[in-house]
mmCIF file of C-alpha atoms in Angstrom:
data_model
loop_
_atom_site.group_PDB
_atom_site.id
_atom_site.type_symbol
_atom_site.label_atom_id
_atom_site.label_comp_id
_atom_site.label_asym_id
_atom_site.label_seq_id
_atom_site.Cartn_x
_atom_site.Cartn_y
_atom_site.Cartn_z
ATOM 1 C CA MET A 1339 -84.331 -41.856 121.231
ATOM 2 C CA ILE A 1340 -85.991 -39.678 119.037
ATOM 3 C CA PRO A 1341 -88.346 -37.470 120.284
ATOM 4 C CA LEU A 1342 -91.902 -37.593 119.515
ATOM 5 C CA GLU A 1343 -92.162 -34.406 117.581
ATOM 6 C CA LEU A 1344 -89.421 -35.909 114.654
ATOM 7 C CA LEU A 1345 -91.391 -38.797 114.950
ATOM 8 C CA ALA A 1346 -94.741 -36.869 114.604
ATOM 9 C CA LEU A 1347 -92.961 -34.601 111.280
ATOM 10 C CA LEU A 1348 -91.972 -37.936 109.379
ATOM 11 C CA ALA A 1349 -95.760 -39.195 110.140
ATOM 12 C CA ALA A 1350 -97.070 -36.264 109.000
ATOM 13 C CA LEU A 1351 -94.741 -35.811 105.751
ATOM 14 C CA GLY A 1352 -95.856 -39.103 104.505
ATOM 15 C CA ALA A 1353 -99.238 -39.011 105.457
ATOM 16 C CA GLY A 1354 -99.375 -35.544 103.313
ATOM 17 C CA VAL A 1355 -97.365 -37.312 100.173
ATOM 18 C CA PHE A 1356 -99.454 -40.188 100.544
ATOM 19 C CA GLY A 1357 -103.495 -38.723 101.308
ATOM 20 C CA SER A 1358 -102.403 -36.368 98.183
ATOM 21 C CA LEU A 1359 -101.773 -38.806 96.247
ATOM 22 C CA ALA A 1360 -105.203 -41.102 96.921
ATOM 23 C CA GLY A 1361 -107.041 -37.736 96.409
ATOM 24 C CA ILE A 1362 -108.224 -37.902 100.453
ATOM 25 C CA GLY A 1363 -105.969 -35.772 101.964
ATOM 26 C CA GLY A 1364 -103.883 -36.233 105.281
ATOM 27 C CA GLY A 1365 -106.225 -36.327 108.012
ATOM 28 C CA LEU A 1366 -107.471 -39.965 107.718
ATOM 29 C CA ILE A 1367 -103.887 -41.209 107.159
ATOM 30 C CA ILE A 1368 -102.559 -39.039 110.262
ATOM 31 C CA VAL A 1369 -105.214 -39.116 112.739
ATOM 32 C CA PRO A 1370 -104.595 -43.084 113.196
ATOM 33 C CA LEU A 1371 -100.416 -42.636 112.657
ATOM 34 C CA LEU A 1372 -100.505 -40.543 115.706
ATOM 35 C CA SER A 1373 -103.362 -41.955 117.876
ATOM 36 C CA VAL A 1374 -102.259 -46.054 117.033
ATOM 37 C CA GLY A 1375 -98.844 -45.327 115.463
ATOM 38 C CA LEU A 1376 -97.533 -43.368 118.093
ATOM 39 C CA GLY A 1377 -99.691 -43.284 120.703
ATOM 40 C CA VAL A 1378 -101.060 -39.791 121.294
ATOM 41 C CA PRO A 1379 -104.362 -39.637 122.551
ATOM 42 C CA LEU A 1380 -107.083 -39.618 120.089
ATOM 43 C CA HIS A 1381 -108.571 -36.273 121.248
ATOM 44 C CA ASN A 1382 -104.797 -34.703 120.292
ATOM 45 C CA ALA A 1383 -103.784 -36.849 117.674
ATOM 46 C CA ILE A 1384 -107.936 -35.047 116.171
ATOM 47 C CA ALA A 1385 -107.322 -31.499 117.316
ATOM 48 C CA VAL A 1386 -103.474 -31.457 115.781
ATOM 49 C CA SER A 1387 -104.573 -33.406 112.381
ATOM 50 C CA LEU A 1388 -107.987 -30.367 112.152
ATOM 51 C CA LEU A 1389 -104.977 -27.795 112.200
ATOM 52 C CA GLY A 1390 -102.849 -30.063 108.909
ATOM 53 C CA VAL A 1391 -106.298 -29.390 107.296
ATOM 54 C CA ILE A 1392 -106.533 -25.662 108.031
ATOM 55 C CA ALA A 1393 -102.746 -25.476 106.735
ATOM 56 C CA ILE A 1394 -102.971 -27.652 103.221
ATOM 57 C CA SER A 1395 -106.346 -25.905 102.357
ATOM 58 C CA THR A 1396 -105.236 -22.570 102.685
ATOM 59 C CA SER A 1397 -102.398 -23.038 100.712
ATOM 60 C CA ALA A 1398 -103.942 -24.721 98.401
ATOM 61 C CA SER A 1399 -106.848 -23.329 97.911
ATOM 62 C CA ALA A 1400 -104.425 -19.695 97.093
ATOM 63 C CA ASN A 1401 -103.493 -21.850 93.654
ATOM 64 C CA TYR A 1402 -106.322 -22.679 92.551
ATOM 65 C CA LEU A 1403 -108.161 -19.624 93.578
ATOM 66 C CA ASP A 1404 -105.369 -17.428 91.247
ATOM 67 C CA ALA A 1405 -105.930 -20.278 88.663
ATOM 68 C CA GLY A 1406 -109.735 -20.161 88.676
ATOM 69 C CA LEU A 1407 -110.238 -22.726 89.230
ATOM 70 C CA VAL A 1408 -113.099 -22.645 92.877
ATOM 71 C CA SER A 1409 -116.709 -21.166 92.767
ATOM 72 C CA ARG A 1410 -117.131 -18.972 94.908
ATOM 73 C CA ARG A 1411 -120.678 -19.319 94.549
ATOM 74 C CA ILE A 1412 -120.620 -22.811 95.185
ATOM 75 C CA GLY A 1413 -118.228 -22.719 97.874
ATOM 76 C CA LEU A 1414 -119.577 -19.892 100.412
ATOM 77 C CA THR A 1415 -122.934 -21.622 100.502
ATOM 78 C CA LEU A 1416 -121.911 -24.575 101.271
ATOM 79 C CA LEU A 1417 -119.553 -23.170 104.266
ATOM 80 C CA VAL A 1418 -122.567 -22.061 106.056
ATOM 81 C CA ALA A 1419 -123.182 -25.612 105.916
ATOM 82 C CA THR A 1420 -120.667 -27.190 106.659
ATOM 83 C CA THR A 1421 -118.964 -24.877 109.544
ATOM 84 C CA LEU A 1422 -122.752 -25.017 111.340
ATOM 85 C CA GLY A 1423 -121.723 -28.779 111.170
ATOM 86 C CA GLY A 1424 -118.390 -28.384 112.661
ATOM 87 C CA ILE A 1425 -119.376 -26.124 115.360
ATOM 88 C CA ILE A 1426 -121.975 -29.646 116.161
ATOM 89 C CA GLY A 1427 -118.748 -31.864 115.576
ATOM 90 C CA GLY A 1428 -116.486 -30.263 117.345
ATOM 91 C CA PHE A 1429 -118.771 -29.431 120.540
ATOM 92 C CA VAL A 1430 -119.839 -33.084 120.741
ATOM 93 C CA ALA A 1431 -115.939 -34.658 120.049
ATOM 94 C CA GLY A 1432 -115.443 -32.763 123.437
ATOM 95 C CA LEU A 1433 -118.142 -35.382 125.471
ATOM 96 C CA VAL A 1434 -117.721 -37.781 124.209
ATOM 97 C CA ASP A 1435 -115.264 -41.326 125.066
ATOM 98 C CA ALA A 1436 -112.522 -41.727 122.965
ATOM 99 C CA ARG A 1437 -113.795 -44.784 122.245
ATOM 100 C CA PHE A 1438 -117.284 -44.298 120.572
ATOM 101 C CA LEU A 1439 -114.515 -41.683 118.306
ATOM 102 C CA ALA A 1440 -112.183 -44.437 117.719
ATOM 103 C CA ALA A 1441 -115.041 -47.007 116.508
ATOM 104 C CA LEU A 1442 -116.855 -44.138 114.376
ATOM 105 C CA PHE A 1443 -113.170 -43.498 112.899
ATOM 106 C CA GLY A 1444 -112.837 -47.133 112.217
ATOM 107 C CA VAL A 1445 -115.773 -47.726 110.383
ATOM 108 C CA VAL A 1446 -115.669 -44.117 108.311
ATOM 109 C CA MET A 1447 -112.611 -45.362 107.109
ATOM 110 C CA ILE A 1448 -114.036 -48.822 106.080
ATOM 111 C CA ALA A 1449 -117.021 -46.884 104.261
ATOM 112 C CA VAL A 1450 -114.074 -44.292 102.597
ATOM 113 C CA ALA A 1451 -111.658 -47.458 101.199
ATOM 114 C CA LEU A 1452 -114.566 -49.316 100.154
ATOM 115 C CA ARG A 1453 -116.627 -46.451 98.234
ATOM 116 C CA MET A 1454 -112.628 -46.038 96.878
ATOM 117 C CA LEU A 1455 -112.328 -49.831 95.568
ATOM 118 C CA PHE A 1456 -115.899 -50.711 93.859
ATOM 119 C CA GLY A 1457 -117.179 -46.679 93.891
ATOM 120 C CA SER A 1458 -118.375 -45.824 90.602
ATOM 121 C CA GLU A 1459 -116.876 -43.437 88.652
ATOM 122 C CA PRO A 1460 -118.019 -39.372 89.368
ATOM 123 C CA ALA A 1461 -121.717 -38.784 87.060
ATOM 124 C CA GLU A 1462 -121.289 -36.498 83.876
ATOM 125 C CA PRO A 1463 -121.949 -33.157 85.119
ATOM 126 C CA GLU A 1464 -124.665 -31.415 83.638
ATOM 127 C CA THR A 1465 -122.724 -29.200 80.632
ATOM 128 C CA ILE A 1466 -123.879 -26.431 78.722
ATOM 129 C CA ASP A 1467 -124.031 -24.157 75.804
ATOM 130 C CA ASP A 1468 -124.029 -21.029 77.131
ATOM 131 C CA PRO A 1469 -125.078 -20.236 80.468
ATOM 132 C CA GLU A 1470 -128.263 -18.536 81.239
ATOM 133 C CA GLY A 1471 -127.871 -16.081 83.656
ATOM 134 C CA LEU A 1472 -129.201 -18.240 86.048
ATOM 135 C CA GLU A 1473 -128.291 -18.793 90.062
ATOM 136 C CA PHE A 1474 -126.293 -21.496 89.800
ATOM 137 C CA ASP A 1475 -124.863 -21.534 85.708
ATOM 138 C CA ALA A 1476 -121.462 -21.276 86.015
ATOM 139 C CA THR A 1477 -117.983 -21.857 83.769
ATOM 140 C CA TYR A 1478 -114.231 -22.865 84.300
ATOM 141 C CA ILE A 1479 -111.829 -23.310 82.114
ATOM 142 C CA GLU A 1480 -110.005 -26.261 81.824
ATOM 143 C CA PRO A 1481 -106.764 -26.583 82.146
ATOM 144 C CA ARG A 1482 -105.870 -29.554 80.583
ATOM 145 C CA THR A 1483 -107.573 -28.481 77.186
ATOM 146 C CA GLY A 1484 -107.946 -24.498 77.874
ATOM 147 C CA LYS A 1485 -111.664 -24.877 76.783
ATOM 148 C CA ALA A 1486 -113.948 -22.578 79.261
ATOM 149 C CA VAL A 1487 -116.903 -25.754 80.212
ATOM 150 C CA ALA A 1488 -120.337 -24.376 81.463
ATOM 151 C CA TYR A 1489 -122.035 -26.403 83.754
ATOM 152 C CA ARG A 1490 -125.087 -25.734 85.810
ATOM 153 C CA VAL A 1491 -125.340 -26.693 89.463
ATOM 154 C CA ARG A 1492 -128.789 -28.549 90.792
ATOM 155 C CA ASN A 1493 -130.196 -30.013 94.222
ATOM 156 C CA PHE A 1494 -128.460 -27.005 96.221
ATOM 157 C CA GLY A 1495 -131.216 -27.316 99.372
ATOM 158 C CA VAL A 1496 -130.322 -31.492 99.284
ATOM 159 C CA GLY A 1497 -126.427 -30.928 99.115
ATOM 160 C CA SER A 1498 -126.817 -28.208 101.634
ATOM 161 C CA VAL A 1499 -127.860 -30.175 104.176
ATOM 162 C CA ILE A 1500 -125.166 -33.044 103.167
ATOM 163 C CA SER A 1501 -122.883 -30.433 103.935
ATOM 164 C CA VAL A 1502 -123.920 -30.283 107.822
ATOM 165 C CA PHE A 1503 -123.387 -33.789 108.252
ATOM 166 C CA ALA A 1504 -119.497 -33.267 106.069
ATOM 167 C CA GLY A 1505 -119.153 -30.109 108.732
ATOM 168 C CA ILE A 1506 -119.869 -32.776 112.130
ATOM 169 C CA LEU A 1507 -117.301 -35.447 110.708
ATOM 170 C CA SER A 1508 -114.599 -33.549 110.787
ATOM 171 C CA GLY A 1509 -115.068 -32.198 113.684
ATOM 172 C CA LEU A 1510 -115.386 -35.055 115.198
ATOM 173 C CA LEU A 1511 -112.916 -37.139 113.173
ATOM 174 C CA GLY A 1512 -110.066 -33.870 112.427
ATOM 175 C CA ILE A 1513 -110.430 -36.156 108.831
ATOM 176 C CA GLY A 1514 -112.015 -32.399 106.718
ATOM 177 C CA GLY A 1515 -115.143 -32.977 104.892
ATOM 178 C CA GLY A 1516 -114.265 -34.054 101.488
ATOM 179 C CA VAL A 1517 -115.038 -37.392 101.338
ATOM 180 C CA ILE A 1518 -118.113 -36.039 102.460
ATOM 181 C CA ASN A 1519 -118.001 -33.075 99.366
ATOM 182 C CA VAL A 1520 -116.574 -34.252 96.724
ATOM 183 C CA PRO A 1521 -118.967 -36.836 95.753
ATOM 184 C CA THR A 1522 -121.299 -34.624 96.908
ATOM 185 C CA MET A 1523 -121.087 -32.348 94.281
ATOM 186 C CA THR A 1524 -119.830 -34.337 92.003
ATOM 187 C CA SER A 1525 -122.741 -36.946 92.138
ATOM 188 C CA LEU A 1526 -125.589 -35.054 93.878
ATOM 189 C CA MET A 1527 -125.111 -31.960 92.338
ATOM 190 C CA GLY A 1528 -123.875 -32.252 88.801
ATOM 191 C CA VAL A 1529 -120.751 -30.135 90.017
ATOM 192 C CA PRO A 1530 -117.226 -31.149 87.125
ATOM 193 C CA ILE A 1531 -114.949 -33.487 90.152
ATOM 194 C CA ARG A 1532 -112.396 -30.530 88.187
ATOM 195 C CA VAL A 1533 -114.010 -27.834 90.334
ATOM 196 C CA ALA A 1534 -114.969 -29.755 92.987
ATOM 197 C CA THR A 1535 -112.249 -30.594 94.477
ATOM 198 C CA THR A 1536 -110.434 -27.609 94.346
ATOM 199 C CA THR A 1537 -114.095 -25.871 95.926
ATOM 200 C CA SER A 1538 -113.899 -28.678 98.646
ATOM 201 C CA THR A 1539 -110.220 -27.944 99.327
ATOM 202 C CA TYR A 1540 -110.975 -24.271 100.357
ATOM 203 C CA MET A 1541 -114.194 -25.044 102.172
ATOM 204 C CA LEU A 1542 -112.123 -27.492 104.379
ATOM 205 C CA GLY A 1543 -109.583 -24.627 106.338
ATOM 206 C CA ALA A 1544 -112.740 -22.744 107.729
ATOM 207 C CA THR A 1545 -114.574 -25.554 108.696
ATOM 208 C CA ALA A 1546 -111.942 -27.256 110.266
ATOM 209 C CA VAL A 1547 -111.730 -23.009 112.065
ATOM 210 C CA ALA A 1548 -114.807 -23.946 113.073
ATOM 211 C CA SER A 1549 -113.802 -27.551 115.066
ATOM 212 C CA ALA A 1550 -110.417 -25.826 115.791
ATOM 213 C CA VAL A 1551 -111.341 -23.390 117.535
ATOM 214 C CA LEU A 1552 -113.362 -26.030 119.968
ATOM 215 C CA TYR A 1553 -110.548 -27.797 120.487
ATOM 216 C CA PHE A 1554 -107.681 -25.558 121.414
ATOM 217 C CA SER A 1555 -109.703 -23.830 124.658
ATOM 218 C CA ARG A 1556 -109.982 -27.337 125.741
ATOM 219 C CA GLY A 1557 -106.223 -27.316 125.705
ATOM 220 C CA GLU A 1558 -106.464 -30.234 123.123
ATOM 221 C CA VAL A 1559 -104.026 -28.591 120.932
ATOM 222 C CA GLU A 1560 -99.812 -29.548 122.066
ATOM 223 C CA PRO A 1561 -98.649 -26.537 120.233
ATOM 224 C CA ALA A 1562 -95.310 -28.897 119.527
ATOM 225 C CA LEU A 1563 -97.055 -31.553 118.347
ATOM 226 C CA ALA A 1564 -99.009 -28.859 115.891
ATOM 227 C CA GLY A 1565 -95.854 -27.416 114.935
ATOM 228 C CA ALA A 1566 -94.926 -31.328 113.441
ATOM 229 C CA VAL A 1567 -98.136 -31.751 111.510
ATOM 230 C CA VAL A 1568 -98.794 -28.175 109.936
ATOM 231 C CA VAL A 1569 -94.972 -28.001 108.709
ATOM 232 C CA GLY A 1570 -94.874 -31.825 107.738
ATOM 233 C CA SER A 1571 -98.448 -31.838 106.107
ATOM 234 C CA VAL A 1572 -97.813 -28.862 103.978
ATOM 235 C CA LEU A 1573 -94.222 -30.193 103.224
ATOM 236 C CA GLY A 1574 -95.686 -34.180 102.027
ATOM 237 C CA GLY A 1575 -99.034 -32.492 100.460
ATOM 238 C CA ARG A 1576 -96.877 -30.240 97.713
ATOM 239 C CA VAL A 1577 -94.480 -33.868 97.281
ATOM 240 C CA GLY A 1578 -97.616 -35.775 96.416
ATOM 241 C CA SER A 1579 -99.379 -33.676 94.100
ATOM 242 C CA ARG A 1580 -95.782 -32.449 92.339
ATOM 243 C CA LEU A 1581 -95.417 -37.091 92.002
ATOM 244 C CA GLN A 1582 -99.628 -37.174 91.118
ATOM 245 C CA HIS A 1583 -99.462 -37.844 88.118
ATOM 246 C CA VAL A 1584 -96.099 -39.832 87.750
ATOM 247 C CA LEU A 1585 -97.612 -43.147 89.634
ATOM 248 C CA PRO A 1586 -100.374 -45.408 89.222
ATOM 249 C CA GLN A 1587 -103.538 -44.589 90.203
ATOM 250 C CA ARG A 1588 -105.004 -47.826 90.691
ATOM 251 C CA ALA A 1589 -101.866 -49.102 92.426
ATOM 252 C CA LEU A 1590 -102.516 -46.137 94.799
ATOM 253 C CA THR A 1591 -106.228 -47.054 95.914
ATOM 254 C CA LEU A 1592 -105.104 -50.551 96.773
ATOM 255 C CA LEU A 1593 -102.095 -49.078 99.067
ATOM 256 C CA PHE A 1594 -104.842 -47.208 100.669
ATOM 257 C CA VAL A 1595 -107.174 -49.973 101.225
ATOM 258 C CA GLY A 1596 -104.917 -52.027 103.042
ATOM 259 C CA VAL A 1597 -103.164 -48.976 104.928
ATOM 260 C CA ALA A 1598 -106.915 -47.951 105.650
ATOM 261 C CA ALA A 1599 -107.819 -51.817 106.564
ATOM 262 C CA PHE A 1600 -104.966 -52.204 108.908
ATOM 263 C CA PHE A 1601 -105.998 -48.603 110.719
ATOM 264 C CA ALA A 1602 -109.292 -49.445 110.608
ATOM 265 C CA PHE A 1603 -109.263 -52.840 112.276
ATOM 266 C CA GLU A 1604 -106.292 -51.132 114.670
ATOM 267 C CA MET A 1605 -108.754 -48.010 115.730
ATOM 268 C CA LEU A 1606 -112.178 -50.227 116.003
ATOM 269 C CA LEU A 1607 -109.739 -53.062 118.469
ATOM 270 C CA ARG A 1608 -108.914 -49.774 120.099
ATOM 271 C CA ALA A 1609 -112.913 -49.416 121.206
ATOM 272 C CA ILE A 1610 -113.428 -52.649 122.129
ATOM 273 C CA GLY A 1611 -110.397 -52.685 124.184
ATOM 274 C CA GLY A 1612 -111.081 -49.417 125.535
ATOM 275 C CA ALA A 1613 -107.335 -47.893 125.363
ATOM 276 C CA ALA A 1614 -107.872 -45.117 122.499
ATOM 277 C CA MET B 616 -120.454 -16.407 76.736
ATOM 278 C CA ILE B 617 -118.452 -15.986 80.103
ATOM 279 C CA ALA B 618 -118.972 -13.820 82.714
ATOM 280 C CA GLN B 619 -116.484 -11.462 83.932
ATOM 281 C CA ARG B 620 -114.781 -13.241 87.438
ATOM 282 C CA PRO B 621 -114.388 -11.322 90.207
ATOM 283 C CA PRO B 622 -110.598 -10.139 91.256
ATOM 284 C CA THR B 623 -109.170 -13.607 93.486
ATOM 285 C CA ARG B 624 -106.323 -11.844 94.480
ATOM 286 C CA LEU B 625 -106.454 -10.057 97.513
ATOM 287 C CA THR B 626 -107.772 -13.234 98.598
ATOM 288 C CA SER B 627 -105.225 -16.044 98.175
ATOM 289 C CA ARG B 628 -102.517 -13.102 98.890
ATOM 290 C CA VAL B 629 -103.324 -13.172 101.976
ATOM 291 C CA LEU B 630 -104.215 -17.271 102.008
ATOM 292 C CA THR B 631 -100.626 -17.345 100.884
ATOM 293 C CA LEU B 632 -99.338 -15.142 103.081
ATOM 294 C CA GLY B 633 -100.907 -16.285 106.487
ATOM 295 C CA SER B 634 -100.327 -20.246 106.029
ATOM 296 C CA PHE B 635 -96.114 -19.334 106.040
ATOM 297 C CA ALA B 636 -96.426 -17.538 108.201
ATOM 298 C CA ALA B 637 -98.080 -19.818 110.554
ATOM 299 C CA ALA B 638 -96.136 -22.359 108.816
ATOM 300 C CA THR B 639 -93.071 -20.608 109.870
ATOM 301 C CA ILE B 640 -93.199 -19.899 113.630
ATOM 302 C CA LEU B 641 -95.266 -23.822 113.773
ATOM 303 C CA GLY B 642 -91.505 -24.412 112.467
ATOM 304 C CA LEU B 643 -89.355 -22.219 114.949
ATOM 305 C CA SER B 644 -92.143 -23.473 117.852
ATOM 306 C CA LEU B 645 -90.728 -27.317 116.920
ATOM 307 C CA ALA B 646 -86.742 -26.698 116.535
ATOM 308 C CA LEU B 647 -87.218 -24.714 119.845
ATOM 309 C CA ASN B 648 -88.779 -27.949 121.556
ATOM 310 C CA VAL B 649 -86.393 -29.754 119.854
ATOM 311 C CA ALA B 650 -83.302 -28.044 121.248
ATOM 312 C CA GLY B 651 -84.922 -28.614 124.572
ATOM 313 C CA GLN B 652 -86.628 -25.229 125.412
ATOM 314 C CA THR B 653 -89.993 -26.518 126.049
ATOM 315 C CA ALA B 654 -91.657 -23.252 127.248
ATOM 316 C CA ALA B 655 -90.530 -20.860 124.394
ATOM 317 C CA ALA B 656 -92.076 -23.485 122.125
ATOM 318 C CA GLY B 657 -95.464 -23.529 123.883
ATOM 319 C CA LEU B 658 -95.552 -19.421 123.609
ATOM 320 C CA VAL B 659 -94.240 -19.914 119.658
ATOM 321 C CA GLY B 660 -96.644 -22.472 118.642
ATOM 322 C CA ASN B 661 -100.507 -20.754 120.438
ATOM 323 C CA LEU B 662 -99.153 -17.871 118.695
ATOM 324 C CA GLY B 663 -98.432 -19.928 115.831
ATOM 325 C CA VAL B 664 -101.792 -21.284 116.275
ATOM 326 C CA VAL B 665 -103.891 -18.209 116.261
ATOM 327 C CA VAL B 666 -102.375 -17.162 113.663
ATOM 328 C CA LEU B 667 -103.061 -20.721 111.669
ATOM 329 C CA LEU B 668 -107.066 -20.391 112.993
ATOM 330 C CA PHE B 669 -107.464 -16.865 111.992
ATOM 331 C CA THR B 670 -105.704 -16.814 107.755
ATOM 332 C CA PRO B 671 -109.227 -18.401 106.654
ATOM 333 C CA VAL B 672 -111.354 -16.116 108.768
ATOM 334 C CA ALA B 673 -108.710 -13.029 107.067
ATOM 335 C CA GLY B 674 -109.999 -14.716 103.594
ATOM 336 C CA LEU B 675 -113.392 -14.767 104.052
ATOM 337 C CA ILE B 676 -112.738 -10.501 104.698
ATOM 338 C CA ALA B 677 -110.628 -11.008 101.767
ATOM 339 C CA THR B 678 -113.692 -12.078 99.857
ATOM 340 C CA TRP B 679 -116.236 -9.844 101.160
ATOM 341 C CA SER B 680 -114.311 -7.175 100.031
ATOM 342 C CA GLU B 681 -114.084 -8.603 96.580
ATOM 343 C CA LEU B 682 -117.671 -9.870 96.401
ATOM 344 C CA ARG B 683 -118.971 -7.038 97.911
ATOM 345 C CA ILE B 684 -119.611 -4.946 94.862
ATOM 346 C CA ALA B 685 -119.509 -7.315 91.718
ATOM 347 C CA ARG B 686 -121.574 -10.191 93.394
ATOM 348 C CA PRO B 687 -123.847 -8.426 96.534
ATOM 349 C CA ALA B 688 -125.145 -11.554 97.739
ATOM 350 C CA HIS B 689 -122.092 -14.059 97.465
ATOM 351 C CA GLY B 690 -120.289 -11.396 99.586
ATOM 352 C CA TRP B 691 -122.680 -11.513 102.194
ATOM 353 C CA MET B 692 -122.744 -15.428 102.087
ATOM 354 C CA ALA B 693 -118.815 -14.678 103.255
ATOM 355 C CA VAL B 694 -120.421 -12.521 105.846
ATOM 356 C CA ALA B 695 -122.483 -15.172 107.185
ATOM 357 C CA VAL B 696 -119.723 -17.941 107.498
ATOM 358 C CA LEU B 697 -117.831 -15.342 109.369
ATOM 359 C CA VAL B 698 -120.699 -14.640 111.777
ATOM 360 C CA VAL B 699 -121.324 -18.907 112.352
ATOM 361 C CA LEU B 700 -116.734 -18.799 112.597
ATOM 362 C CA GLY B 701 -117.259 -16.086 115.823
ATOM 363 C CA LEU B 702 -120.288 -18.073 116.970
ATOM 364 C CA ALA B 703 -117.528 -21.187 117.302
ATOM 365 C CA THR B 704 -115.752 -19.245 119.167
ATOM 366 C CA LEU B 705 -117.679 -17.017 121.475
ATOM 367 C CA ILE B 706 -119.401 -20.944 122.458
ATOM 368 C CA ALA B 707 -114.914 -22.793 122.634
ATOM 369 C CA LEU B 708 -114.998 -19.166 125.133
ATOM 370 C CA LEU B 709 -118.069 -19.405 126.589
ATOM 371 C CA ALA B 710 -117.201 -23.961 126.982
ATOM 372 C CA ARG B 711 -113.001 -23.407 128.285
ATOM 373 C CA PRO B 712 -112.648 -25.538 131.426
#
């Protein structure tokens, strides 16, 4: 019989590849795979998923920082909000029943799937010819064209408030906050998609730490399972990022929607049946 | 005109080193567990988890040291995030079952 940890390694590998290809991170896939597929208790699945989020964030952020694609100005400001949310999420997760978390997970999966299926393209950022040196004017070099793109960040206050909820969701469900952070930055704050995704990745590690220490202190981190998920997630994420330009994005979206619908249904069934 | 970008080299090095060390230690824990050495696997695994949890913290400290001269306000934001993470650790320690 194959040990649970090896199955978890394969599940994390698959989730890492798929999550990276679909642009949603691995957490949204790894938690139901471990919980529904392998029978790992939901709180333990969320705890090790958070560690996978930290591993992917830290390894990918280094490359993004070197490439000058991360806005630390935006990231650090929003991080104060997301880490506060992460504490709240991680603390509340220890108080609520697994059935509540399963129901919430199911609803979030449906929402993300619907957004991927029917969501509009992100709004065009407000590009500017010459940064005026204002606090939130910024510039980055677009890798595809090699040209400098200057943009103006707006709605920082509202973005910070929404980031608290991204942190809470990350702490409660172990999925990272990217599903909220990226659309908030692109649609509300006027950040170009390239900077939004890389800055979100930079933020996810510290956000997940704020919740993961709470799970760790409650004894909900199974070390061997954590090893499987971290190693699998990092390897899978790297493979996925290399395949991203090869596979058609629309087919990936439809595949994700199908997988998400299946897991959302299973999670909601567990919430009703009490087997989460 | 593009403003001079503050250095990122130290932060990226710290994050790379930390994530590599944590993945290596956790991979060793996984191998020990599969080999049936569960007690050793648990000890090594917990060390790997601690290294992984500390990596973003070390990255924030590196960020502060890079930004404190060139962008003092942003350097202080890194300190604010570190304070919040310290609060999380304090709550975790106080809430231990």
